[in-house]
Amino acid sequence: MRDHVGNRAVVLGGSVAGSLAARVLAEFYHDVVVVDRDTVSGVSVTRKGTPHAGHAHGLHARGQLILEELFPGFTEDLVRKGYPVGDLGEMRWYFNGRRLPYTKTGLLSVTPTRPILEHEIRSRVAALANVTYLERHDILGLMSAPGGGRVVGARVRSRDHAEEVVLDADLVVDATGRGSRTPAWLEEMGYERPSEERVKIGLAYTTRFYRRVPGSFEDTWSINPVASPEHPRGAFFGLSDQDRCIVSLTGILGDHPPTDPEGFLEFARSLPVPDVYEGIKDAEPLDDPTTFGFPASVRRHYEGLRRFPAGLAVLGDAVCSFNPVYGQGMSVAAWEAMTLREHLREGRFDPAVFLGEIGKVVDNPWQVSAGGDLAFPGVEGKRTPETEMGNAYVGRVQYAASKDPEVAKGFMRVAGLIDPPSALMEPGMAARVMDASGDMTTSDGGVPVMVHPPAEQKLPGAA
Ligand SMILES: Cc1cc2nc3c(=O)[nH]c(=O)nc-3n(C[C@H](O)[C@H](O)[C@H](O)COP(=O)(O)OP(=O)(O)OC[C@H]3O[C@@H](n4cnc5c(N)ncnc54)[C@H](O)[C@@H]3O)c2cc1C
């Protein structure tokens, strides 16, 4: 243990964000207890507490780099076990029906199924001597000190004995995901709830697994025609191990991919490129299609609260649940865990400072995804000149990326959360974008864009 900050930390939720937080907390607390309502030990299939885990997930560049730092050898181990890992630029990406050239970015994407990835993370965290997973326990609420200025523990109840237990803690970390009850708990303790921002996308994923067709996936392991305003239906089609592939079809604003096999195939046929339909039409299905609805992206602005109790932190989807098609959530959870680590290296936990730091981590990914969603007519949310201009430029970047591998590379660095979106506006890159998109027409999704915004205007995500 590096610097002792407290005796016990309790993490609420033992999924990706909770396990990564526990990994970091184990460096600073004698004892770390992770509570989850499900049996999680050894589980590498979709479970009740994480129904979204049955759908396509990719851990992109920043998340991969962080996992490698927290668990040296993580990526190589996945490769050894036969899970797909490769260069982010060598996935087959389509935007607006146009294919991006394969390009070596030097950035990795890791795409076993989400339950496998979660299991690989959790088994490493559970192996730490001072971390315990308290499974099959419902989280009931927080315990606070008299006066309510400090959280001192959590109340949990066993699912097997209906027995209520109080877990004392110097720090409680809420990683219970999108359904987090911290806003309600704050209110009960006499604090304000965080303000909430929502972008109503009306998205659904419908997913099916297939046996890999011999000879398929020769030049890539992942084929992704991503939804765009001109083609709002999208898909993620990739190997999940050597023998199986996963297809998640995506549709927005109520145009949801069906769960009946014929409807599923028909939806795949309606995509702007044939790759997914051709890849599955004769393949052997391994299960029935299942669907998951995602009505809106939700950001809770904890960084804006004037008062917050000591001894409490929030991270992961509990803070911000991003539109999943951008593949950001797990990387942001990992980034937040690293932010927690940096914060605790100061030798104490200050919730106001920490939540401000988390707000900064969320800013750019939120502007990319929530801002990007506003390019779709019909999506409800607040449109500003900044978002309109940013989306017009991103459309141009995607067009240019289909012609210029250097632009594709720059775009992947932003999508992989390595560079901020403002990197795409740097003079050298902006010149390439304008050169390569000079012949773009309105039927390509092209709208006029100012390359040099007036000084008082900033593109989404610009520092
Ligand atoms: C369809 C879909 C696809 C996605 N694809 C990607 C992708 O490609 N790349 C990417 O990076 N991200 C993706 N994401 C986002 C990603 O799944 C999450 O951002 C990430 O897993 C972090 O989640 P979390 O750990 O904060 O919360 P969750 O994964 O929701 O976990 C919360 C945990 O808390 C437990 N819990 C909750 N309430 C209680 C309670 N009262 N008592 C006890 N236990 C409780 C649950 O059992 C669960 O284990 C996707 C999301 C969706 C919906």
Short mmCIF file of C-alpha atoms and ligand atoms in Angstrom, two decimals:
data_model
loop_
_atom_site.label_atom_id
_atom_site.label_comp_id
_atom_site.label_asym_id
_atom_site.label_seq_id
_atom_site.Cartn_x
_atom_site.Cartn_y
_atom_site.Cartn_z
CA MET A 1 0.00 0.00 0.00
CA ARG A 2 1.48 3.31 -1.10
CA ASP A 3 -0.04 6.08 1.01
CA HIS A 4 -2.54 5.12 3.62
CA VAL A 5 -5.61 7.34 3.27
CA GLY A 6 -8.15 5.37 5.32
CA ASN A 7 -9.07 2.03 6.77
CA ARG A 8 -11.94 0.92 4.68
CA ALA A 9 -13.43 1.92 1.33
CA VAL A 10 -16.76 0.47 0.23
CA VAL A 11 -17.56 0.36 -3.49
CA LEU A 12 -21.21 0.09 -4.47
CA GLY A 13 -21.46 -1.95 -7.68
CA GLY A 14 -18.97 -4.57 -8.86
CA SER A 15 -19.12 -4.09 -12.63
CA VAL A 16 -16.46 -2.34 -14.75
CA ALA A 17 -16.40 1.05 -12.98
CA GLY A 18 -16.66 -0.48 -9.49
CA SER A 19 -13.92 -3.03 -10.07
CA LEU A 20 -11.54 -0.45 -11.55
CA ALA A 21 -12.22 1.89 -8.63
CA ALA A 22 -11.53 -1.00 -6.22
CA ARG A 23 -8.23 -1.73 -7.98
CA VAL A 24 -7.11 1.84 -7.31
CA LEU A 25 -8.56 2.10 -3.80
CA ALA A 26 -6.63 -1.03 -2.78
CA GLU A 27 -3.47 1.12 -3.00
CA PHE A 28 -4.74 3.57 -0.39
CA TYR A 29 -7.14 1.73 1.96
CA HIS A 30 -6.40 -1.27 4.18
CA ASP A 31 -9.64 -2.93 3.26
CA VAL A 32 -11.82 -2.54 0.14
CA VAL A 33 -15.27 -4.11 0.00
CA VAL A 34 -17.17 -4.22 -3.31
CA VAL A 35 -20.92 -4.84 -3.02
CA ASP A 36 -23.09 -6.22 -5.83
CA ARG A 37 -26.55 -7.71 -5.98
CA ASP A 38 -25.45 -10.46 -8.35
CA THR A 39 -23.11 -13.40 -8.01
CA VAL A 40 -20.12 -11.98 -9.85
CA SER A 41 -17.16 -14.24 -8.97
CA GLY A 42 -16.15 -16.35 -11.92
CA VAL A 43 -19.12 -15.07 -13.95
CA SER A 44 -18.32 -14.43 -17.60
CA VAL A 45 -21.84 -14.34 -19.06
CA THR A 46 -24.50 -11.63 -19.04
CA ARG A 47 -26.07 -11.30 -15.60
CA LYS A 48 -29.23 -9.66 -14.32
CA GLY A 49 -27.54 -6.52 -12.96
CA THR A 50 -25.91 -5.70 -16.33
CA PRO A 51 -28.38 -6.57 -19.12
CA HIS A 52 -26.53 -4.22 -21.51
CA ALA A 53 -23.51 -6.53 -21.29
CA GLY A 54 -25.07 -8.89 -23.82
CA HIS A 55 -24.52 -6.35 -26.61
CA ALA A 56 -21.43 -5.41 -28.62
CA HIS A 57 -18.79 -3.64 -26.53
CA GLY A 58 -15.36 -2.44 -27.58
CA LEU A 59 -12.72 -1.13 -25.21
CA HIS A 60 -10.99 1.54 -27.21
CA ALA A 61 -7.59 3.14 -27.01
CA ARG A 62 -7.58 5.11 -23.77
CA GLY A 63 -9.31 2.34 -21.84
CA GLN A 64 -6.90 -0.26 -23.20
CA LEU A 65 -3.87 1.83 -22.22
CA ILE A 66 -5.23 2.32 -18.69
CA LEU A 67 -6.05 -1.35 -18.22
CA GLU A 68 -2.54 -2.20 -19.34
CA GLU A 69 -1.15 0.22 -16.76
CA LEU A 70 -3.34 -1.15 -13.95
CA PHE A 71 -2.83 -4.80 -14.93
CA PRO A 72 0.47 -5.18 -16.82
CA GLY A 73 0.22 -7.90 -19.46
CA PHE A 74 -3.60 -7.64 -19.66
CA THR A 75 -3.74 -7.21 -23.44
CA GLU A 76 -1.24 -9.96 -24.20
CA ASP A 77 -3.13 -12.32 -21.94
CA LEU A 78 -6.37 -11.67 -23.86
CA VAL A 79 -4.57 -12.31 -27.15
CA ARG A 80 -3.15 -15.55 -25.72
CA LYS A 81 -6.67 -16.61 -24.77
CA GLY A 82 -7.84 -16.05 -28.35
CA TYR A 83 -9.84 -12.85 -27.86
CA PRO A 84 -9.83 -10.17 -30.54
CA VAL A 85 -7.40 -7.31 -30.11
CA GLY A 86 -6.12 -5.11 -32.91
CA ASP A 87 -5.31 -1.68 -34.21
CA LEU A 88 -8.27 0.69 -33.88
CA GLY A 89 -7.59 1.88 -37.45
CA GLU A 90 -7.73 -1.65 -38.81
CA MET A 91 -11.33 -2.15 -37.84
CA ARG A 92 -13.54 -1.66 -40.91
CA TRP A 93 -15.35 1.61 -40.17
CA TYR A 94 -18.09 3.13 -42.29
CA PHE A 95 -19.46 6.62 -41.74
CA ASN A 96 -22.33 7.79 -43.93
CA GLY A 97 -21.90 4.60 -45.91
CA ARG A 98 -18.31 5.52 -46.84
CA ARG A 99 -15.49 3.23 -45.83
CA LEU A 100 -12.45 4.53 -44.00
CA PRO A 101 -9.13 3.21 -45.31
CA TYR A 102 -7.32 0.82 -42.98
CA THR A 103 -4.65 2.79 -41.20
CA LYS A 104 -2.09 1.94 -38.52
CA THR A 105 -2.82 4.19 -35.57
CA GLY A 106 -0.71 2.35 -33.01
CA LEU A 107 -3.81 2.40 -30.79
CA LEU A 108 -5.46 -0.83 -29.72
CA SER A 109 -9.06 -1.87 -29.45
CA VAL A 110 -9.99 -4.85 -27.30
CA THR A 111 -13.26 -6.60 -28.15
CA PRO A 112 -14.03 -9.81 -26.31
CA THR A 113 -17.64 -9.91 -25.14
CA ARG A 114 -18.35 -7.43 -22.40
CA PRO A 115 -18.95 -10.17 -19.73
CA ILE A 116 -15.56 -11.69 -20.60
CA LEU A 117 -13.84 -8.31 -20.35
CA GLU A 118 -15.56 -7.58 -17.05
CA HIS A 119 -14.57 -11.03 -15.75
CA GLU A 120 -10.94 -10.51 -16.78
CA ILE A 121 -10.88 -7.20 -14.91
CA ARG A 122 -12.72 -8.46 -11.84
CA SER A 123 -10.71 -11.65 -11.41
CA ARG A 124 -7.54 -9.55 -11.24
CA VAL A 125 -9.06 -7.17 -8.71
CA ALA A 126 -10.51 -10.00 -6.60
CA ALA A 127 -7.02 -11.52 -6.41
CA LEU A 128 -5.75 -8.47 -4.48
CA ALA A 129 -5.26 -9.41 -0.84
CA ASN A 130 -7.21 -6.45 0.57
CA VAL A 131 -10.23 -6.55 -1.79
CA THR A 132 -13.40 -8.53 -1.01
CA TYR A 133 -16.48 -8.87 -3.23
CA LEU A 134 -19.65 -8.99 -1.14
CA GLU A 135 -21.97 -10.69 -3.61
CA ARG A 136 -25.72 -11.18 -3.61
CA HIS A 137 -26.25 -8.12 -1.47
CA ASP A 138 -28.70 -5.34 -2.27
CA ILE A 139 -27.51 -1.82 -1.57
CA LEU A 140 -30.16 -0.09 0.52
CA GLY A 141 -28.69 3.31 1.31
CA LEU A 142 -25.92 5.35 2.87
CA MET A 143 -25.10 5.88 6.54
CA SER A 144 -24.22 9.41 7.54
CA ALA A 145 -22.71 10.93 10.66
CA PRO A 146 -24.96 13.10 12.88
CA GLY A 147 -25.53 16.39 11.07
CA GLY A 148 -25.21 14.66 7.68
CA GLY A 149 -21.89 16.27 6.76
CA ARG A 150 -20.13 12.97 6.20
CA VAL A 151 -21.04 9.59 4.79
CA VAL A 152 -19.72 6.90 7.12
CA GLY A 153 -20.91 3.71 5.48
CA ALA A 154 -23.56 1.86 3.52
CA ARG A 155 -26.52 -0.32 4.42
CA VAL A 156 -26.76 -3.56 2.50
CA ARG A 157 -28.96 -6.66 2.71
CA SER A 158 -28.12 -10.22 1.85
CA ARG A 159 -30.34 -11.73 -0.84
CA ASP A 160 -30.03 -15.12 0.83
CA HIS A 161 -30.74 -14.28 4.50
CA ALA A 162 -32.64 -10.96 4.18
CA GLU A 163 -30.21 -9.81 6.84
CA GLU A 164 -29.34 -6.10 6.89
CA VAL A 165 -25.68 -5.23 7.45
CA VAL A 166 -24.03 -1.87 7.97
CA LEU A 167 -20.62 -1.54 6.32
CA ASP A 168 -18.61 1.21 8.01
CA ALA A 169 -16.39 3.10 5.60
CA ASP A 170 -14.02 6.05 5.40
CA LEU A 171 -15.02 6.38 1.76
CA VAL A 172 -18.08 5.10 -0.12
CA VAL A 173 -17.83 5.05 -3.93
CA ASP A 174 -21.06 4.79 -5.88
CA ALA A 175 -20.50 2.78 -9.08
CA THR A 176 -24.03 1.38 -9.38
CA GLY A 177 -24.46 2.58 -12.94
CA ARG A 178 -27.14 4.57 -14.66
CA GLY A 179 -29.79 3.69 -12.04
CA SER A 180 -27.64 5.18 -9.22
CA ARG A 181 -29.66 6.42 -6.24
CA THR A 182 -27.12 9.00 -5.08
CA PRO A 183 -29.30 11.93 -6.29
CA ALA A 184 -32.18 10.66 -4.07
CA TRP A 185 -29.85 9.86 -1.17
CA LEU A 186 -28.38 13.37 -1.32
CA GLU A 187 -31.87 14.83 -1.15
CA GLU A 188 -32.75 12.65 1.85
CA MET A 189 -29.62 13.96 3.58
CA GLY A 190 -30.61 17.57 2.94
CA TYR A 191 -28.43 18.25 -0.10
CA GLU A 192 -29.41 19.34 -3.59
CA ARG A 193 -29.64 16.79 -6.37
CA PRO A 194 -27.19 17.30 -9.23
CA SER A 195 -28.70 18.92 -12.30
CA GLU A 196 -29.27 16.39 -15.06
CA GLU A 197 -28.74 16.79 -18.80
CA ARG A 198 -30.53 14.42 -21.16
CA VAL A 199 -30.29 13.91 -24.90
CA LYS A 200 -33.21 11.80 -26.04
CA ILE A 201 -31.91 9.47 -28.72
CA GLY A 202 -34.52 6.67 -28.43
CA LEU A 203 -31.86 4.07 -29.27
CA ALA A 204 -32.10 0.27 -29.19
CA TYR A 205 -29.51 -2.43 -29.76
CA THR A 206 -30.68 -5.85 -30.95
CA THR A 207 -28.01 -8.53 -30.83
CA ARG A 208 -27.43 -12.03 -32.01
CA PHE A 209 -24.43 -14.37 -31.91
CA TYR A 210 -23.41 -16.55 -34.87
CA ARG A 211 -20.85 -19.23 -35.49
CA ARG A 212 -17.97 -17.79 -37.48
CA VAL A 213 -18.21 -18.69 -41.14
CA PRO A 214 -14.88 -20.33 -42.19
CA GLY A 215 -12.82 -17.83 -44.19
CA SER A 216 -14.70 -14.80 -42.84
CA PHE A 217 -12.99 -11.91 -41.06
CA GLU A 218 -9.79 -12.40 -43.02
CA ASP A 219 -8.65 -8.78 -43.28
CA THR A 220 -10.27 -7.39 -40.11
CA TRP A 221 -12.02 -8.66 -37.01
CA SER A 222 -14.64 -5.96 -36.76
CA ILE A 223 -16.98 -4.30 -39.28
CA ASN A 224 -18.85 -1.23 -38.15
CA PRO A 225 -21.25 0.77 -40.31
CA VAL A 226 -21.92 3.49 -37.76
CA ALA A 227 -25.25 5.34 -37.72
CA SER A 228 -25.21 8.81 -39.27
CA PRO A 229 -27.92 11.41 -39.91
CA GLU A 230 -28.22 10.23 -43.55
CA HIS A 231 -28.23 6.55 -42.51
CA PRO A 232 -29.54 6.33 -38.94
CA ARG A 233 -29.44 2.54 -38.88
CA GLY A 234 -26.11 1.08 -37.83
CA ALA A 235 -24.36 -2.10 -36.74
CA PHE A 236 -21.38 -3.55 -34.93
CA PHE A 237 -20.33 -6.90 -36.38
CA GLY A 238 -17.22 -8.56 -35.06
CA LEU A 239 -15.46 -11.63 -33.82
CA SER A 240 -15.97 -12.15 -30.12
CA ASP A 241 -13.56 -15.09 -29.99
CA GLN A 242 -12.06 -17.43 -32.58
CA ASP A 243 -15.33 -19.29 -33.22
CA ARG A 244 -18.14 -16.81 -32.62
CA CYS A 245 -19.15 -13.45 -33.91
CA ILE A 246 -21.58 -10.90 -32.53
CA VAL A 247 -23.94 -8.64 -34.46
CA SER A 248 -25.53 -5.68 -32.71
CA LEU A 249 -27.91 -3.74 -34.94
CA THR A 250 -28.74 -0.21 -33.81
CA GLY A 251 -31.71 2.02 -34.55
CA ILE A 252 -32.76 5.36 -33.11
CA LEU A 253 -35.89 7.40 -32.44
CA GLY A 254 -38.04 4.29 -32.17
CA ASP A 255 -36.81 2.66 -35.40
CA HIS A 256 -35.66 -0.36 -33.41
CA PRO A 257 -34.12 -3.52 -34.87
CA PRO A 258 -36.64 -6.38 -34.48
CA THR A 259 -36.04 -9.49 -32.40
CA ASP A 260 -37.70 -11.95 -34.79
CA PRO A 261 -35.08 -13.65 -36.98
CA GLU A 262 -36.57 -12.54 -40.31
CA GLY A 263 -37.01 -8.94 -39.17
CA PHE A 264 -33.47 -8.95 -37.77
CA LEU A 265 -32.02 -10.09 -41.09
CA GLU A 266 -34.16 -7.62 -43.00
CA PHE A 267 -32.90 -4.76 -40.82
CA ALA A 268 -29.32 -5.91 -41.52
CA ARG A 269 -30.14 -5.90 -45.25
CA SER A 270 -31.36 -2.29 -44.99
CA LEU A 271 -27.97 -0.98 -43.80
CA PRO A 272 -26.16 1.32 -46.25
CA VAL A 273 -23.42 -1.30 -46.83
CA PRO A 274 -23.91 -5.03 -47.54
CA ASP A 275 -21.11 -6.39 -45.33
CA VAL A 276 -23.22 -7.29 -42.29
CA TYR A 277 -26.10 -8.86 -44.17
CA GLU A 278 -23.74 -10.82 -46.43
CA GLY A 279 -21.77 -11.93 -43.37
CA ILE A 280 -24.74 -13.38 -41.49
CA LYS A 281 -27.35 -14.44 -44.04
CA ASP A 282 -25.94 -17.97 -44.30
CA ALA A 283 -24.28 -18.14 -40.89
CA GLU A 284 -25.48 -20.42 -38.08
CA PRO A 285 -27.20 -18.43 -35.34
CA LEU A 286 -26.24 -19.45 -31.81
CA ASP A 287 -29.08 -17.76 -29.93
CA ASP A 288 -32.22 -15.67 -30.40
CA PRO A 289 -31.92 -11.91 -30.94
CA THR A 290 -32.23 -9.89 -27.71
CA THR A 291 -32.84 -6.20 -27.44
CA PHE A 292 -31.84 -3.39 -25.09
CA GLY A 293 -33.42 0.05 -25.07
CA PHE A 294 -31.43 3.19 -24.35
CA PRO A 295 -33.89 6.10 -24.31
CA ALA A 296 -31.48 8.93 -23.55
CA SER A 297 -27.90 9.82 -22.72
CA VAL A 298 -27.80 11.18 -19.18
CA ARG A 299 -25.18 13.38 -17.55
CA ARG A 300 -25.39 14.28 -13.87
CA HIS A 301 -23.51 17.46 -13.07
CA TYR A 302 -22.07 16.60 -9.65
CA GLU A 303 -19.29 19.09 -10.36
CA GLY A 304 -21.89 21.88 -10.17
CA LEU A 305 -23.06 21.15 -6.63
CA ARG A 306 -22.22 23.71 -3.98
CA ARG A 307 -22.39 21.21 -1.10
CA PHE A 308 -21.55 17.52 -1.05
CA PRO A 309 -20.97 15.21 1.93
CA ALA A 310 -17.45 14.13 2.87
CA GLY A 311 -16.66 10.45 2.43
CA LEU A 312 -18.65 9.95 -0.79
CA ALA A 313 -17.62 9.66 -4.43
CA VAL A 314 -19.54 8.81 -7.61
CA LEU A 315 -18.18 7.51 -10.90
CA GLY A 316 -18.89 5.50 -14.05
CA ASP A 317 -22.35 5.44 -15.58
CA ALA A 318 -23.69 6.76 -12.27
CA VAL A 319 -22.23 10.12 -13.35
CA CYS A 320 -22.64 9.90 -17.09
CA SER A 321 -24.31 7.32 -19.28
CA PHE A 322 -23.13 8.01 -22.85
CA ASN A 323 -24.86 6.96 -26.04
CA PRO A 324 -23.13 3.56 -26.36
CA VAL A 325 -22.50 3.69 -30.12
CA TYR A 326 -19.50 5.94 -29.43
CA GLY A 327 -17.89 3.20 -27.30
CA GLN A 328 -16.82 5.55 -24.52
CA GLY A 329 -18.32 4.32 -21.22
CA MET A 330 -15.72 1.77 -20.14
CA SER A 331 -12.81 3.99 -21.16
CA VAL A 332 -14.27 6.90 -19.25
CA ALA A 333 -14.79 4.65 -16.20
CA ALA A 334 -11.12 3.64 -16.45
CA TRP A 335 -10.05 7.27 -16.84
CA GLU A 336 -12.08 8.20 -13.76
CA ALA A 337 -10.43 5.41 -11.77
CA MET A 338 -7.04 6.89 -12.71
CA THR A 339 -8.32 10.31 -11.69
CA LEU A 340 -9.27 8.85 -8.31
CA ARG A 341 -5.77 7.42 -8.00
CA GLU A 342 -4.13 10.77 -8.77
CA HIS A 343 -6.49 12.45 -6.32
CA LEU A 344 -5.73 10.01 -3.49
CA ARG A 345 -2.01 10.46 -4.05
CA GLU A 346 -2.52 13.86 -2.43
CA GLY A 347 -3.09 11.87 0.78
CA ARG A 348 -6.74 12.72 1.32
CA PHE A 349 -10.11 12.58 -0.37
CA ASP A 350 -11.84 15.90 -1.07
CA PRO A 351 -15.21 15.25 -2.76
CA ALA A 352 -15.67 18.74 -4.19
CA VAL A 353 -12.25 18.69 -5.86
CA PHE A 354 -12.66 15.09 -7.01
CA LEU A 355 -16.10 15.65 -8.55
CA GLY A 356 -14.74 18.71 -10.35
CA GLU A 357 -11.98 16.53 -11.78
CA ILE A 358 -14.52 13.91 -12.86
CA GLY A 359 -16.56 16.65 -14.56
CA LYS A 360 -13.48 17.58 -16.60
CA VAL A 361 -12.93 13.94 -17.62
CA VAL A 362 -16.54 13.71 -18.82
CA ASP A 363 -16.61 17.05 -20.69
CA ASN A 364 -14.96 16.03 -23.98
CA PRO A 365 -16.52 12.57 -24.40
CA TRP A 366 -19.93 14.06 -23.58
CA GLN A 367 -19.52 16.80 -26.13
CA VAL A 368 -18.47 14.28 -28.77
CA SER A 369 -21.38 11.90 -28.17
CA ALA A 370 -24.22 14.08 -26.89
CA GLY A 371 -23.19 16.84 -29.31
CA GLY A 372 -22.96 14.28 -32.13
CA ASP A 373 -26.45 12.98 -31.37
CA LEU A 374 -27.85 16.44 -31.99
CA ALA A 375 -26.83 16.10 -35.65
CA PHE A 376 -29.77 13.69 -36.00
CA PRO A 377 -32.95 15.63 -36.75
CA GLY A 378 -35.60 14.54 -34.28
CA VAL A 379 -33.24 14.01 -31.36
CA GLU A 380 -34.36 16.18 -28.46
CA GLY A 381 -31.72 18.23 -26.70
CA LYS A 382 -30.30 21.71 -26.52
CA ARG A 383 -28.76 22.80 -29.86
CA THR A 384 -26.34 25.70 -29.83
CA PRO A 385 -24.40 27.30 -32.70
CA GLU A 386 -21.38 25.46 -31.30
CA THR A 387 -22.98 22.04 -31.67
CA GLU A 388 -24.32 22.85 -35.16
CA MET A 389 -20.91 24.04 -36.31
CA GLY A 390 -19.10 21.15 -34.61
CA ASN A 391 -21.37 18.57 -36.26
CA ALA A 392 -20.98 20.15 -39.69
CA TYR A 393 -17.22 19.94 -39.26
CA VAL A 394 -17.31 16.34 -37.98
CA GLY A 395 -19.32 15.37 -41.08
CA ARG A 396 -16.53 16.86 -43.14
CA VAL A 397 -13.86 15.08 -41.10
CA GLN A 398 -15.59 11.74 -41.66
CA TYR A 399 -15.84 12.40 -45.40
CA ALA A 400 -12.19 13.45 -45.54
CA ALA A 401 -11.19 10.42 -43.45
CA SER A 402 -12.60 8.15 -46.15
CA LYS A 403 -10.03 9.61 -48.56
CA ASP A 404 -7.02 10.60 -46.46
CA PRO A 405 -5.55 8.00 -44.04
CA GLU A 406 -3.91 10.79 -42.00
CA VAL A 407 -7.34 12.29 -41.33
CA ALA A 408 -8.67 8.80 -40.53
CA LYS A 409 -5.84 8.44 -38.02
CA GLY A 410 -6.55 11.81 -36.42
CA PHE A 411 -10.23 10.96 -36.22
CA MET A 412 -9.45 7.60 -34.56
CA ARG A 413 -7.27 9.33 -31.98
CA VAL A 414 -10.24 11.48 -31.00
CA ALA A 415 -12.72 8.57 -31.12
CA GLY A 416 -10.31 6.55 -28.96
CA LEU A 417 -10.29 9.38 -26.40
CA ILE A 418 -6.57 9.94 -26.81
CA ASP A 419 -6.79 13.45 -28.30
CA PRO A 420 -9.44 16.09 -27.57
CA PRO A 421 -11.80 17.00 -30.44
CA SER A 422 -9.94 20.30 -30.81
CA ALA A 423 -7.01 18.30 -32.29
CA LEU A 424 -9.10 17.96 -35.45
CA MET A 425 -9.12 21.74 -35.74
CA GLU A 426 -5.37 22.22 -35.54
CA PRO A 427 -4.17 24.04 -38.68
CA GLY A 428 -2.37 21.09 -40.34
CA MET A 429 -5.30 18.76 -39.78
CA ALA A 430 -7.95 21.34 -40.72
CA ALA A 431 -6.13 21.96 -44.01
CA ARG A 432 -6.12 18.22 -44.78
CA VAL A 433 -9.80 17.98 -43.87
CA MET A 434 -10.74 20.86 -46.15
CA ASP A 435 -8.57 19.54 -49.00
CA ALA A 436 -10.01 16.06 -48.86
CA SER A 437 -13.60 17.22 -48.43
CA GLY A 438 -13.49 19.92 -51.11
CA ASP A 439 -15.76 17.93 -53.43
CA MET A 440 -18.31 17.10 -50.69
CA THR A 441 -21.88 17.94 -51.64
CA THR A 442 -25.05 18.31 -49.61
CA SER A 443 -26.06 14.79 -50.67
CA ASP A 444 -22.87 13.61 -48.93
CA GLY A 445 -24.16 15.28 -45.77
CA GLY A 446 -22.04 18.34 -46.50
CA VAL A 447 -23.04 21.67 -45.03
CA PRO A 448 -20.97 24.84 -45.07
CA VAL A 449 -18.56 25.05 -42.19
CA MET A 450 -16.25 27.75 -40.91
CA VAL A 451 -12.79 26.31 -40.38
CA HIS A 452 -11.68 29.17 -38.21
CA PRO A 453 -14.50 29.96 -35.82
CA PRO A 454 -14.64 33.46 -34.41
CA ALA A 455 -12.58 33.78 -31.26
CA GLU A 456 -15.60 33.76 -28.96
CA GLN A 457 -16.91 30.49 -30.43
CA LYS A 458 -15.44 27.09 -29.72
CA LEU A 459 -16.03 23.71 -31.28
CA PRO A 460 -17.56 21.09 -28.99
CA GLY A 461 -14.81 19.73 -26.82
CA ALA A 462 -12.35 22.50 -27.55
CA ALA A 463 -10.33 23.37 -24.47
C1 LIG B 1 -25.86 -1.41 -25.30
C2 LIG B 1 -24.60 -0.83 -24.71
C3 LIG B 1 -23.39 -0.96 -25.39
C4 LIG B 1 -22.24 -0.38 -24.87
N1 LIG B 1 -21.07 -0.46 -25.58
C5 LIG B 1 -19.94 0.09 -25.08
C6 LIG B 1 -18.71 0.02 -25.81
O1 LIG B 1 -18.64 -0.49 -26.93
N2 LIG B 1 -17.60 0.55 -25.22
C7 LIG B 1 -17.64 1.14 -23.99
O2 LIG B 1 -16.59 1.60 -23.52
N3 LIG B 1 -18.79 1.24 -23.30
C8 LIG B 1 -19.93 0.73 -23.79
N4 LIG B 1 -21.09 0.82 -23.08
C9 LIG B 1 -21.07 1.47 -21.76
C10 LIG B 1 -20.56 0.54 -20.66
O3 LIG B 1 -21.37 -0.63 -20.60
C11 LIG B 1 -20.57 1.25 -19.29
O4 LIG B 1 -20.25 2.60 -19.44
C12 LIG B 1 -19.51 0.69 -18.38
O5 LIG B 1 -19.67 -0.66 -18.24
C13 LIG B 1 -19.49 1.30 -16.97
O6 LIG B 1 -20.62 0.86 -16.29
P1 LIG B 1 -20.70 0.91 -14.70
O7 LIG B 1 -19.76 -0.08 -14.12
O8 LIG B 1 -20.63 2.32 -14.27
O9 LIG B 1 -22.22 0.44 -14.46
P2 LIG B 1 -22.91 -0.95 -14.74
O10 LIG B 1 -22.16 -1.74 -15.73
O11 LIG B 1 -24.33 -0.65 -15.01
O12 LIG B 1 -22.78 -1.72 -13.36
C14 LIG B 1 -23.49 -1.38 -12.20
C15 LIG B 1 -23.33 -2.51 -11.18
O13 LIG B 1 -23.99 -2.14 -9.97
C16 LIG B 1 -24.80 -3.21 -9.50
N5 LIG B 1 -25.93 -2.60 -8.79
C17 LIG B 1 -26.72 -1.59 -9.25
N6 LIG B 1 -27.65 -1.28 -8.31
C18 LIG B 1 -27.44 -2.10 -7.26
C19 LIG B 1 -28.08 -2.27 -5.98
N7 LIG B 1 -29.11 -1.51 -5.59
N8 LIG B 1 -27.62 -3.22 -5.17
C20 LIG B 1 -26.57 -4.00 -5.52
N9 LIG B 1 -25.92 -3.89 -6.70
C21 LIG B 1 -26.35 -2.95 -7.56
C22 LIG B 1 -25.20 -3.97 -10.77
O14 LIG B 1 -25.48 -5.33 -10.48
C23 LIG B 1 -23.94 -3.82 -11.63
O15 LIG B 1 -23.02 -4.86 -11.42
C24 LIG B 1 -22.27 0.29 -23.61
C25 LIG B 1 -23.49 0.41 -22.92
C26 LIG B 1 -24.64 -0.11 -23.48
C27 LIG B 1 -25.94 0.12 -22.76
#
